[in-house]
mmCIF file of C-alpha atoms in Angstrom:
data_model
loop_
_atom_site.group_PDB
_atom_site.id
_atom_site.type_symbol
_atom_site.label_atom_id
_atom_site.label_comp_id
_atom_site.label_asym_id
_atom_site.label_seq_id
_atom_site.Cartn_x
_atom_site.Cartn_y
_atom_site.Cartn_z
ATOM 1 C CA MET W 1283 81.815 173.877 110.428
ATOM 2 C CA ALA W 1284 84.518 172.688 108.083
ATOM 3 C CA ASN W 1285 84.648 174.096 104.595
ATOM 4 C CA SER W 1286 83.405 171.571 102.078
ATOM 5 C CA CYS W 1287 85.898 170.008 99.694
ATOM 6 C CA THR W 1288 84.313 170.710 96.316
ATOM 7 C CA THR W 1289 85.498 169.599 92.911
ATOM 8 C CA PHE W 1290 86.047 173.202 91.839
ATOM 9 C CA ASN W 1291 87.763 174.422 94.999
ATOM 10 C CA PRO W 1292 89.342 171.420 96.751
ATOM 11 C CA LEU W 1293 90.390 171.685 100.393
ATOM 12 C CA ILE W 1294 94.100 172.024 101.192
ATOM 13 C CA VAL W 1295 95.000 171.399 104.847
ATOM 14 C CA THR W 1296 98.276 172.769 106.222
ATOM 15 C CA PHE W 1297 99.826 171.448 109.429
ATOM 16 C CA GLY W 1298 102.392 172.869 111.834
ATOM 17 C CA GLU W 1299 103.444 176.111 113.445
ATOM 18 C CA MET W 1300 102.191 179.683 113.448
ATOM 19 C CA LEU W 1301 103.978 182.426 115.359
ATOM 20 C CA ILE W 1302 104.616 186.147 115.631
ATOM 21 C CA ASP W 1303 107.545 187.469 113.588
ATOM 22 C CA PHE W 1304 109.005 190.690 114.979
ATOM 23 C CA VAL W 1305 110.539 192.336 111.918
ATOM 24 C CA PRO W 1306 112.941 195.311 112.395
ATOM 25 C CA ASP W 1307 111.743 198.576 110.863
ATOM 26 C CA VAL W 1308 115.307 199.222 109.631
ATOM 27 C CA ALA W 1309 117.275 196.733 107.531
ATOM 28 C CA GLY W 1310 120.985 196.007 107.891
ATOM 29 C CA VAL W 1311 121.259 196.358 111.679
ATOM 30 C CA SER W 1312 121.453 193.822 114.501
ATOM 31 C CA LEU W 1313 118.468 193.051 116.721
ATOM 32 C CA ALA W 1314 120.059 195.056 119.533
ATOM 33 C CA GLU W 1315 120.570 198.084 117.277
ATOM 34 C CA SER W 1316 117.096 198.046 115.711
ATOM 35 C CA PRO W 1317 115.069 201.064 116.919
ATOM 36 C CA GLY W 1318 111.766 199.212 116.581
ATOM 37 C CA PHE W 1319 109.930 196.160 115.246
ATOM 38 C CA LEU W 1320 106.847 195.465 113.176
ATOM 39 C CA LYS W 1321 104.631 192.694 114.533
ATOM 40 C CA ALA W 1322 103.840 190.267 111.695
ATOM 41 C CA PRO W 1323 102.049 186.911 111.816
ATOM 42 C CA GLY W 1324 104.116 184.103 110.308
ATOM 43 C CA GLY W 1325 105.067 180.422 110.374
ATOM 44 C CA ALA W 1326 105.445 178.571 107.077
ATOM 45 C CA PRO W 1327 102.375 176.246 107.166
ATOM 46 C CA ALA W 1328 100.098 179.116 108.250
ATOM 47 C CA ASN W 1329 101.606 181.362 105.576
ATOM 48 C CA VAL W 1330 100.752 178.740 102.961
ATOM 49 C CA ALA W 1331 97.152 178.469 104.241
ATOM 50 C CA CYS W 1332 96.727 182.254 104.003
ATOM 51 C CA ALA W 1333 98.418 182.381 100.585
ATOM 52 C CA ILE W 1334 95.918 179.807 99.290
ATOM 53 C CA ARG W 1335 92.941 181.782 100.573
ATOM 54 C CA LYS W 1336 94.262 185.102 99.256
ATOM 55 C CA LEU W 1337 94.573 183.494 95.819
ATOM 56 C CA GLY W 1338 90.988 182.239 95.971
ATOM 57 C CA GLY W 1339 91.662 178.691 97.140
ATOM 58 C CA ASN W 1340 90.179 176.686 100.012
ATOM 59 C CA SER W 1341 92.413 176.010 103.042
ATOM 60 C CA ALA W 1342 92.399 174.865 106.662
ATOM 61 C CA PHE W 1343 95.125 175.085 109.297
ATOM 62 C CA VAL W 1344 95.889 172.464 111.950
ATOM 63 C CA GLY W 1345 98.023 173.538 114.907
ATOM 64 C CA LYS W 1346 98.234 174.559 118.554
ATOM 65 C CA PHE W 1347 98.496 178.015 120.132
ATOM 66 C CA GLY W 1348 99.076 179.373 123.590
ATOM 67 C CA ASP W 1349 95.890 180.588 125.226
ATOM 68 C CA ASP W 1350 97.313 184.115 125.312
ATOM 69 C CA GLU W 1351 96.812 187.386 123.456
ATOM 70 C CA PHE W 1352 99.283 186.464 120.709
ATOM 71 C CA GLY W 1353 97.569 183.109 120.149
ATOM 72 C CA GLN W 1354 94.138 184.724 119.930
ATOM 73 C CA MET W 1355 95.532 187.353 117.572
ATOM 74 C CA LEU W 1356 96.980 184.716 115.230
ATOM 75 C CA VAL W 1357 93.731 182.752 115.075
ATOM 76 C CA ASP W 1358 91.912 186.013 114.283
ATOM 77 C CA VAL W 1359 94.363 186.582 111.413
ATOM 78 C CA LEU W 1360 93.550 183.139 109.999
ATOM 79 C CA LYS W 1361 89.808 183.769 110.316
ATOM 80 C CA LYS W 1362 90.082 187.188 108.651
ATOM 81 C CA HIS W 1363 91.822 185.529 105.713
ATOM 82 C CA GLY W 1364 89.037 182.945 105.504
ATOM 83 C CA VAL W 1365 91.158 179.983 106.625
ATOM 84 C CA ASN W 1366 89.205 177.134 108.224
ATOM 85 C CA THR W 1367 90.234 176.994 111.924
ATOM 86 C CA ASP W 1368 88.358 173.856 112.984
ATOM 87 C CA GLY W 1369 91.675 172.019 113.457
ATOM 88 C CA ILE W 1370 93.098 174.534 115.943
ATOM 89 C CA CYS W 1371 93.435 174.011 119.703
ATOM 90 C CA PHE W 1372 94.869 176.022 122.609
ATOM 91 C CA ASP W 1373 97.243 175.250 125.477
ATOM 92 C CA SER W 1374 96.606 176.932 128.825
ATOM 93 C CA TYR W 1375 100.179 176.482 130.078
ATOM 94 C CA ALA W 1376 102.492 177.145 127.125
ATOM 95 C CA ARG W 1377 102.979 180.420 125.265
ATOM 96 C CA THR W 1378 102.580 181.163 121.574
ATOM 97 C CA ALA W 1379 105.928 181.077 119.746
ATOM 98 C CA LEU W 1380 107.779 184.291 118.864
ATOM 99 C CA ALA W 1381 110.596 184.966 116.403
ATOM 100 C CA PHE W 1382 112.796 188.026 115.934
ATOM 101 C CA VAL W 1383 113.940 188.472 112.355
ATOM 102 C CA THR W 1384 117.211 190.167 111.381
ATOM 103 C CA LEU W 1385 116.893 191.752 107.941
ATOM 104 C CA LYS W 1386 119.990 192.178 105.792
ATOM 105 C CA ASN W 1387 120.212 195.009 103.259
ATOM 106 C CA ASN W 1388 119.345 192.608 100.407
ATOM 107 C CA GLY W 1389 116.167 191.441 102.157
ATOM 108 C CA GLU W 1390 117.609 188.091 103.297
ATOM 109 C CA ARG W 1391 116.955 187.256 106.943
ATOM 110 C CA GLU W 1392 118.072 185.364 110.027
ATOM 111 C CA PHE W 1393 115.836 184.187 112.866
ATOM 112 C CA THR W 1394 116.055 184.183 116.665
ATOM 113 C CA PHE W 1395 113.276 182.022 118.153
ATOM 114 C CA TYR W 1396 111.541 182.108 121.541
ATOM 115 C CA ARG W 1397 109.791 178.739 121.981
ATOM 116 C CA ASN W 1398 111.036 176.743 124.955
ATOM 117 C CA PRO W 1399 108.603 175.079 124.741
ATOM 118 C CA SER W 1400 105.912 176.930 122.818
ATOM 119 C CA ALA W 1401 102.375 175.637 122.421
ATOM 120 C CA ASP W 1402 102.902 174.329 118.878
ATOM 121 C CA MET W 1403 105.581 171.953 120.217
ATOM 122 C CA LEU W 1404 102.991 170.413 122.571
ATOM 123 C CA LEU W 1405 100.457 169.381 119.932
ATOM 124 C CA LYS W 1406 99.383 165.770 120.658
ATOM 125 C CA GLU W 1407 97.832 163.102 118.474
ATOM 126 C CA SER W 1408 94.677 163.322 120.587
ATOM 127 C CA ASP W 1409 94.416 167.033 119.657
ATOM 128 C CA LEU W 1410 94.079 166.244 115.951
ATOM 129 C CA LYS W 1411 90.785 166.499 114.105
ATOM 130 C CA MET W 1412 91.416 163.582 111.782
ATOM 131 C CA SER W 1413 88.130 164.006 109.896
ATOM 132 C CA LEU W 1414 89.320 167.405 108.638
ATOM 133 C CA ILE W 1415 92.684 165.996 107.528
ATOM 134 C CA LYS W 1416 91.116 163.017 105.731
ATOM 135 C CA GLN W 1417 88.708 165.152 103.707
ATOM 136 C CA ALA W 1418 91.547 167.231 102.219
ATOM 137 C CA LYS W 1419 92.680 166.972 98.613
ATOM 138 C CA ILE W 1420 96.209 167.960 99.719
ATOM 139 C CA PHE W 1421 97.868 167.767 103.146
ATOM 140 C CA HIS W 1422 100.848 170.127 103.432
ATOM 141 C CA TYR W 1423 103.494 170.176 106.173
ATOM 142 C CA GLY W 1424 107.033 171.209 107.062
ATOM 143 C CA SER W 1425 109.715 169.799 109.353
ATOM 144 C CA ILE W 1426 109.608 172.089 112.416
ATOM 145 C CA SER W 1427 107.013 169.852 114.083
ATOM 146 C CA LEU W 1428 109.482 166.930 113.881
ATOM 147 C CA ILE W 1429 111.951 168.539 116.302
ATOM 148 C CA SER W 1430 110.506 167.261 119.587
ATOM 149 C CA GLU W 1431 107.736 165.233 121.196
ATOM 150 C CA PRO W 1432 104.776 165.204 121.362
ATOM 151 C CA SER W 1433 104.445 167.245 118.135
ATOM 152 C CA ARG W 1434 106.587 164.742 116.222
ATOM 153 C CA SER W 1435 104.208 161.874 116.982
ATOM 154 C CA ALA W 1436 101.226 164.089 116.133
ATOM 155 C CA HIS W 1437 102.880 164.969 112.816
ATOM 156 C CA MET W 1438 103.505 161.312 111.951
ATOM 157 C CA ALA W 1439 99.943 160.326 112.892
ATOM 158 C CA ALA W 1440 98.411 163.110 110.782
ATOM 159 C CA MET W 1441 100.621 162.335 107.809
ATOM 160 C CA LYS W 1442 99.913 158.600 107.908
ATOM 161 C CA ALA W 1443 96.149 159.153 108.308
ATOM 162 C CA ALA W 1444 96.160 161.451 105.286
ATOM 163 C CA LYS W 1445 98.179 158.958 103.241
ATOM 164 C CA GLU W 1446 95.841 156.087 104.104
ATOM 165 C CA ALA W 1447 92.853 158.246 103.102
ATOM 166 C CA GLY W 1448 94.377 158.825 99.661
ATOM 167 C CA VAL W 1449 95.257 162.458 100.336
ATOM 168 C CA PHE W 1450 98.086 163.980 98.276
ATOM 169 C CA LEU W 1451 101.074 164.811 100.554
ATOM 170 C CA SER W 1452 103.050 168.040 100.118
ATOM 171 C CA TYR W 1453 106.354 168.647 101.968
ATOM 172 C CA ASP W 1454 108.413 171.815 102.293
ATOM 173 C CA PRO W 1455 111.111 171.094 104.898
ATOM 174 C CA ASN W 1456 111.629 174.816 105.529
ATOM 175 C CA VAL W 1457 114.948 174.249 107.317
ATOM 176 C CA ARG W 1458 115.521 176.423 110.413
ATOM 177 C CA LEU W 1459 118.781 175.161 111.919
ATOM 178 C CA PRO W 1460 118.712 177.350 115.086
ATOM 179 C CA LEU W 1461 115.709 175.319 116.262
ATOM 180 C CA TRP W 1462 117.440 171.929 115.984
ATOM 181 C CA PRO W 1463 119.969 170.375 118.413
ATOM 182 C CA SER W 1464 122.496 170.086 115.568
ATOM 183 C CA PRO W 1465 122.647 170.161 111.746
ATOM 184 C CA ASP W 1466 123.138 166.381 111.639
ATOM 185 C CA VAL W 1467 120.034 165.763 113.753
ATOM 186 C CA ALA W 1468 118.067 168.141 111.513
ATOM 187 C CA ARG W 1469 119.211 166.454 108.310
ATOM 188 C CA GLU W 1470 118.410 162.973 109.594
ATOM 189 C CA ALA W 1471 114.947 163.903 110.910
ATOM 190 C CA ILE W 1472 113.974 165.832 107.776
ATOM 191 C CA LEU W 1473 114.902 162.863 105.584
ATOM 192 C CA THR W 1474 113.079 160.271 107.731
ATOM 193 C CA ILE W 1475 109.725 161.326 106.247
ATOM 194 C CA TRP W 1476 111.061 162.157 102.771
ATOM 195 C CA ASN W 1477 109.637 159.110 101.002
ATOM 196 C CA TYR W 1478 106.057 159.730 102.135
ATOM 197 C CA ALA W 1479 105.624 162.906 100.079
ATOM 198 C CA ASP W 1480 104.036 163.153 96.627
ATOM 199 C CA PHE W 1481 105.388 166.680 96.130
ATOM 200 C CA ILE W 1482 108.518 168.241 97.658
ATOM 201 C CA LYS W 1483 109.672 171.823 97.375
ATOM 202 C CA VAL W 1484 113.210 172.743 98.481
ATOM 203 C CA SER W 1485 115.352 175.847 98.064
ATOM 204 C CA ASP W 1486 118.818 175.647 96.523
ATOM 205 C CA ASP W 1487 120.302 176.267 99.996
ATOM 206 C CA GLU W 1488 118.284 173.352 101.388
ATOM 207 C CA VAL W 1489 119.510 171.081 98.590
ATOM 208 C CA ALA W 1490 123.076 171.992 99.583
ATOM 209 C CA PHE W 1491 122.333 171.274 103.254
ATOM 210 C CA LEU W 1492 120.504 167.975 102.716
ATOM 211 C CA THR W 1493 122.865 166.536 100.095
ATOM 212 C CA GLN W 1494 126.087 168.286 101.163
ATOM 213 C CA GLY W 1495 126.690 168.755 97.445
ATOM 214 C CA ASP W 1496 126.453 171.439 94.758
ATOM 215 C CA PRO W 1497 122.737 172.386 94.431
ATOM 216 C CA GLN W 1498 123.225 173.507 90.816
ATOM 217 C CA ARG W 1499 124.235 170.016 89.695
ATOM 218 C CA GLU W 1500 121.323 167.944 88.434
ATOM 219 C CA ASP W 1501 122.816 164.658 89.641
ATOM 220 C CA VAL W 1502 123.046 166.127 93.158
ATOM 221 C CA VAL W 1503 119.424 167.321 93.099
ATOM 222 C CA LEU W 1504 118.235 163.942 91.837
ATOM 223 C CA THR W 1505 119.671 162.182 94.899
ATOM 224 C CA LEU W 1506 116.574 163.669 96.589
ATOM 225 C CA TRP W 1507 114.223 161.927 94.167
ATOM 226 C CA HIS W 1508 112.280 158.851 95.292
ATOM 227 C CA ASP W 1509 109.979 156.493 93.394
ATOM 228 C CA ASN W 1510 106.754 157.668 95.069
ATOM 229 C CA LEU W 1511 107.427 161.303 94.193
ATOM 230 C CA LYS W 1512 105.351 163.016 91.513
ATOM 231 C CA LEU W 1513 107.076 166.422 91.518
ATOM 232 C CA LEU W 1514 110.302 167.825 92.953
ATOM 233 C CA VAL W 1515 110.815 171.592 92.720
ATOM 234 C CA VAL W 1516 114.001 173.494 93.581
ATOM 235 C CA THR W 1517 113.587 177.236 94.037
ATOM 236 C CA ASP W 1518 116.521 179.440 93.061
ATOM 237 C CA GLY W 1519 115.363 182.851 94.310
ATOM 238 C CA GLU W 1520 114.941 185.505 91.630
ATOM 239 C CA LYS W 1521 116.454 183.106 89.080
ATOM 240 C CA GLY W 1522 113.237 181.067 89.204
ATOM 241 C CA CYS W 1523 112.900 177.349 89.806
ATOM 242 C CA ARG W 1524 113.754 173.913 88.451
ATOM 243 C CA TYR W 1525 111.267 171.070 88.224
ATOM 244 C CA PHE W 1526 111.558 167.294 87.989
ATOM 245 C CA THR W 1527 108.865 164.673 87.431
ATOM 246 C CA LYS W 1528 109.196 161.037 86.356
ATOM 247 C CA HIS W 1529 109.215 162.087 82.704
ATOM 248 C CA LEU W 1530 109.787 165.868 82.655
ATOM 249 C CA LYS W 1531 112.417 168.307 83.789
ATOM 250 C CA GLY W 1532 113.153 171.954 83.129
ATOM 251 C CA LYS W 1533 113.625 175.486 84.421
ATOM 252 C CA VAL W 1534 111.150 178.368 84.722
ATOM 253 C CA ASN W 1535 112.566 181.875 84.971
ATOM 254 C CA GLY W 1536 111.843 184.127 87.928
ATOM 255 C CA PHE W 1537 111.197 187.848 88.256
ATOM 256 C CA SER W 1538 113.651 190.586 89.154
ATOM 257 C CA VAL W 1539 112.207 192.805 91.905
ATOM 258 C CA LYS W 1540 113.592 194.961 94.709
ATOM 259 C CA ALA W 1541 113.746 192.650 97.739
ATOM 260 C CA VAL W 1542 112.724 194.177 101.067
ATOM 261 C CA ASP W 1543 112.044 191.024 103.110
ATOM 262 C CA THR W 1544 112.270 187.468 101.727
ATOM 263 C CA THR W 1545 110.226 185.993 104.611
ATOM 264 C CA GLY W 1546 107.267 184.067 103.224
ATOM 265 C CA ALA W 1547 108.370 184.071 99.569
ATOM 266 C CA GLY W 1548 108.669 180.282 99.467
ATOM 267 C CA ASP W 1549 105.290 179.935 101.179
ATOM 268 C CA ALA W 1550 103.625 182.221 98.629
ATOM 269 C CA PHE W 1551 105.206 180.058 95.916
ATOM 270 C CA VAL W 1552 103.965 176.827 97.510
ATOM 271 C CA GLY W 1553 100.440 178.152 98.110
ATOM 272 C CA ALA W 1554 100.105 179.233 94.479
ATOM 273 C CA LEU W 1555 101.366 175.894 93.183
ATOM 274 C CA LEU W 1556 99.188 173.789 95.506
ATOM 275 C CA ILE W 1557 96.028 175.499 94.233
ATOM 276 C CA ARG W 1558 96.898 174.508 90.658
ATOM 277 C CA MET W 1559 97.790 170.959 91.742
ATOM 278 C CA ALA W 1560 94.530 170.523 93.642
ATOM 279 C CA LYS W 1561 92.480 171.610 90.632
ATOM 280 C CA HIS W 1562 94.526 169.840 87.934
ATOM 281 C CA ILE W 1563 95.431 166.392 89.206
ATOM 282 C CA ASN W 1564 97.273 165.476 85.982
ATOM 283 C CA ILE W 1565 99.448 168.594 85.938
ATOM 284 C CA PHE W 1566 102.577 166.449 86.369
ATOM 285 C CA HIS W 1567 101.987 164.969 82.909
ATOM 286 C CA ASP W 1568 101.134 168.245 81.161
ATOM 287 C CA GLU W 1569 104.328 170.268 80.844
ATOM 288 C CA GLU W 1570 102.612 173.362 79.449
ATOM 289 C CA LYS W 1571 100.230 173.557 82.430
ATOM 290 C CA LEU W 1572 103.028 172.752 84.866
ATOM 291 C CA ARG W 1573 105.276 175.506 83.513
ATOM 292 C CA GLU W 1574 102.378 177.969 83.569
ATOM 293 C CA ALA W 1575 101.662 177.072 87.217
ATOM 294 C CA LEU W 1576 105.340 177.445 88.169
ATOM 295 C CA LEU W 1577 105.582 180.836 86.440
ATOM 296 C CA PHE W 1578 102.538 182.030 88.381
ATOM 297 C CA ALA W 1579 104.058 180.656 91.611
ATOM 298 C CA ASN W 1580 107.337 182.464 90.849
ATOM 299 C CA ALA W 1581 105.373 185.689 90.440
ATOM 300 C CA CYS W 1582 103.670 185.187 93.811
ATOM 301 C CA GLY W 1583 107.018 184.604 95.509
ATOM 302 C CA ALA W 1584 108.529 187.684 93.856
ATOM 303 C CA ILE W 1585 105.701 189.985 94.927
ATOM 304 C CA CYS W 1586 105.951 188.701 98.502
ATOM 305 C CA VAL W 1587 109.575 189.892 98.906
ATOM 306 C CA THR W 1588 108.689 193.496 98.054
ATOM 307 C CA LYS W 1589 107.025 194.090 101.457
ATOM 308 C CA LYS W 1590 107.863 193.376 105.104
ATOM 309 C CA GLY W 1591 106.343 190.413 106.885
ATOM 310 C CA ALA W 1592 105.063 187.152 105.429
ATOM 311 C CA ILE W 1593 101.249 187.116 105.574
ATOM 312 C CA PRO W 1594 100.849 190.899 105.062
ATOM 313 C CA ALA W 1595 102.953 190.634 101.885
ATOM 314 C CA LEU W 1596 101.078 187.721 100.262
ATOM 315 C CA PRO W 1597 99.782 188.660 96.787
ATOM 316 C CA THR W 1598 96.357 188.437 95.199
ATOM 317 C CA THR W 1599 95.745 186.594 91.940
ATOM 318 C CA SER W 1600 95.352 189.857 90.016
ATOM 319 C CA GLU W 1601 98.701 191.158 91.290
ATOM 320 C CA ALA W 1602 100.501 187.981 90.236
ATOM 321 C CA VAL W 1603 98.789 187.877 86.835
ATOM 322 C CA GLU W 1604 99.759 191.507 86.240
ATOM 323 C CA LEU W 1605 103.417 190.800 87.037
ATOM 324 C CA VAL W 1606 103.419 187.848 84.634
ATOM 325 C CA LYS W 1607 101.843 189.998 81.901
ATOM 326 C CA ARG W 1608 104.357 192.807 82.420
ATOM 327 C CA ALA W 1609 107.261 190.367 82.293
ATOM 328 C CA LYS W 1610 105.941 188.758 79.109
ATOM 329 C CA GLY W 1611 105.517 192.229 77.586
ATOM 330 C CA VAL W 1612 109.098 193.182 78.398
ATOM 331 C CA SER W 1613 110.337 189.847 77.060
ATOM 332 C CA SER W 1614 108.397 190.304 73.798
ATOM 333 C CA PHE W 1615 109.745 193.846 73.407
ATOM 334 C CA LYS W 1616 113.334 192.664 73.930
ATOM 335 C CA TYR W 1617 112.801 189.928 71.348
ATOM 336 C CA PHE W 1618 111.400 192.520 68.911
ATOM 337 C CA ILE W 1619 114.427 194.789 69.394
ATOM 338 C CA LYS W 1620 116.847 191.898 68.869
ATOM 339 C CA THR W 1621 114.970 190.852 65.735
ATOM 340 C CA CYS W 1622 115.078 194.423 64.378
ATOM 341 C CA MET W 1623 118.797 194.619 65.088
ATOM 342 C CA LEU W 1624 119.347 191.309 63.329
ATOM 343 C CA PHE W 1625 117.441 192.386 60.230
ATOM 344 C CA SER W 1626 119.126 195.796 60.182
ATOM 345 C CA PHE W 1627 122.486 194.009 60.210
ATOM 346 C CA PHE W 1628 121.452 191.588 57.435
ATOM 347 C CA PRO W 1629 121.971 194.008 54.466
ATOM 348 C CA VAL W 1630 125.430 194.858 55.776
ATOM 349 C CA LEU W 1631 126.251 191.156 55.956
ATOM 350 C CA VAL W 1632 125.094 190.713 52.329
ATOM 351 C CA LEU W 1633 127.326 193.582 51.195
ATOM 352 C CA ILE W 1634 130.319 192.120 53.014
ATOM 353 C CA LEU W 1635 129.743 188.689 51.436
ATOM 354 C CA ALA W 1636 129.346 190.286 47.997
ATOM 355 C CA PHE W 1637 132.576 192.225 48.446
ATOM 356 C CA LEU W 1638 134.453 189.082 49.503
ATOM 357 C CA LEU W 1639 133.132 187.164 46.502
ATOM 358 C CA TYR W 1640 134.173 190.022 44.176
ATOM 359 C CA LYS W 1641 137.673 190.050 45.709
ATOM 360 C CA ALA W 1642 137.905 186.261 45.291
ATOM 361 C CA LYS W 1643 137.378 186.650 41.538
#
């Protein structure tokens, strides 16, 4: 039975792929040189669904798995996290997707995918449980399902059904170029559905790819704005994020942590932000609430990079709140020290001015 969409805990439905990430147990080596791998469930839309549940929200996942041990394992992971799985189906002929992740010493990663074709690519419109999608407060998706048919048509049908039902649309393109025929094809396909979304989250690297411009320039970022958009967020890693609405814009600082694996950080960020959006529909007009939500989302993303794997590294609300409190405490202490230094210097400044005035006489 589908989870009910209550006023206090609205349903957020995520759509797309879920797969197994094989993460090397040693960073800074090639896949061939890695002595072993940790098996970690992943896939951006599924990560977001689990992030929402771990933070106390209400989520469902819509997607297709191979009817194999990996597929069954992934569905069990979703169920253990409390994600509604009514929108899931299985394919008897295609396998569940796999990805091998190369970890650099700074925690950044590269992907090698095994999905030719995988079950998620074979999701059809007839597989969709439209009633689940239409009862959502927010429908969240990426761009991987746009790569090939029939999943592309299923994606378009789900998105349009949600839009017609008055559901808020959330889009994180989550660019993975190795999966696309070419960068140009990827860019064109990702932008074809751009104007449907109410909320879009992109990384600074994705801004550079989509615009072919400098992602730090505001005029470049704003080429991605469209009139139907309510919020555009650009994530800048540990530096934090930038936000743009019709009437507001600004920057929210991030958190400095030791990065082990950046996989899933953006998904933790999105999950945290979607919960706040679902509960506070006017957040786009309230800058204080928006900044508070983005700071919390930054904290969730930061915590996620301190562990290996995406879903295993997703934070709880208490962990994120604690990081925010610690950061505010450090910031207040630094401000206190600077203030003390300023006031300790003030008498010296007075003496210097007095001396100069005396000399002038």
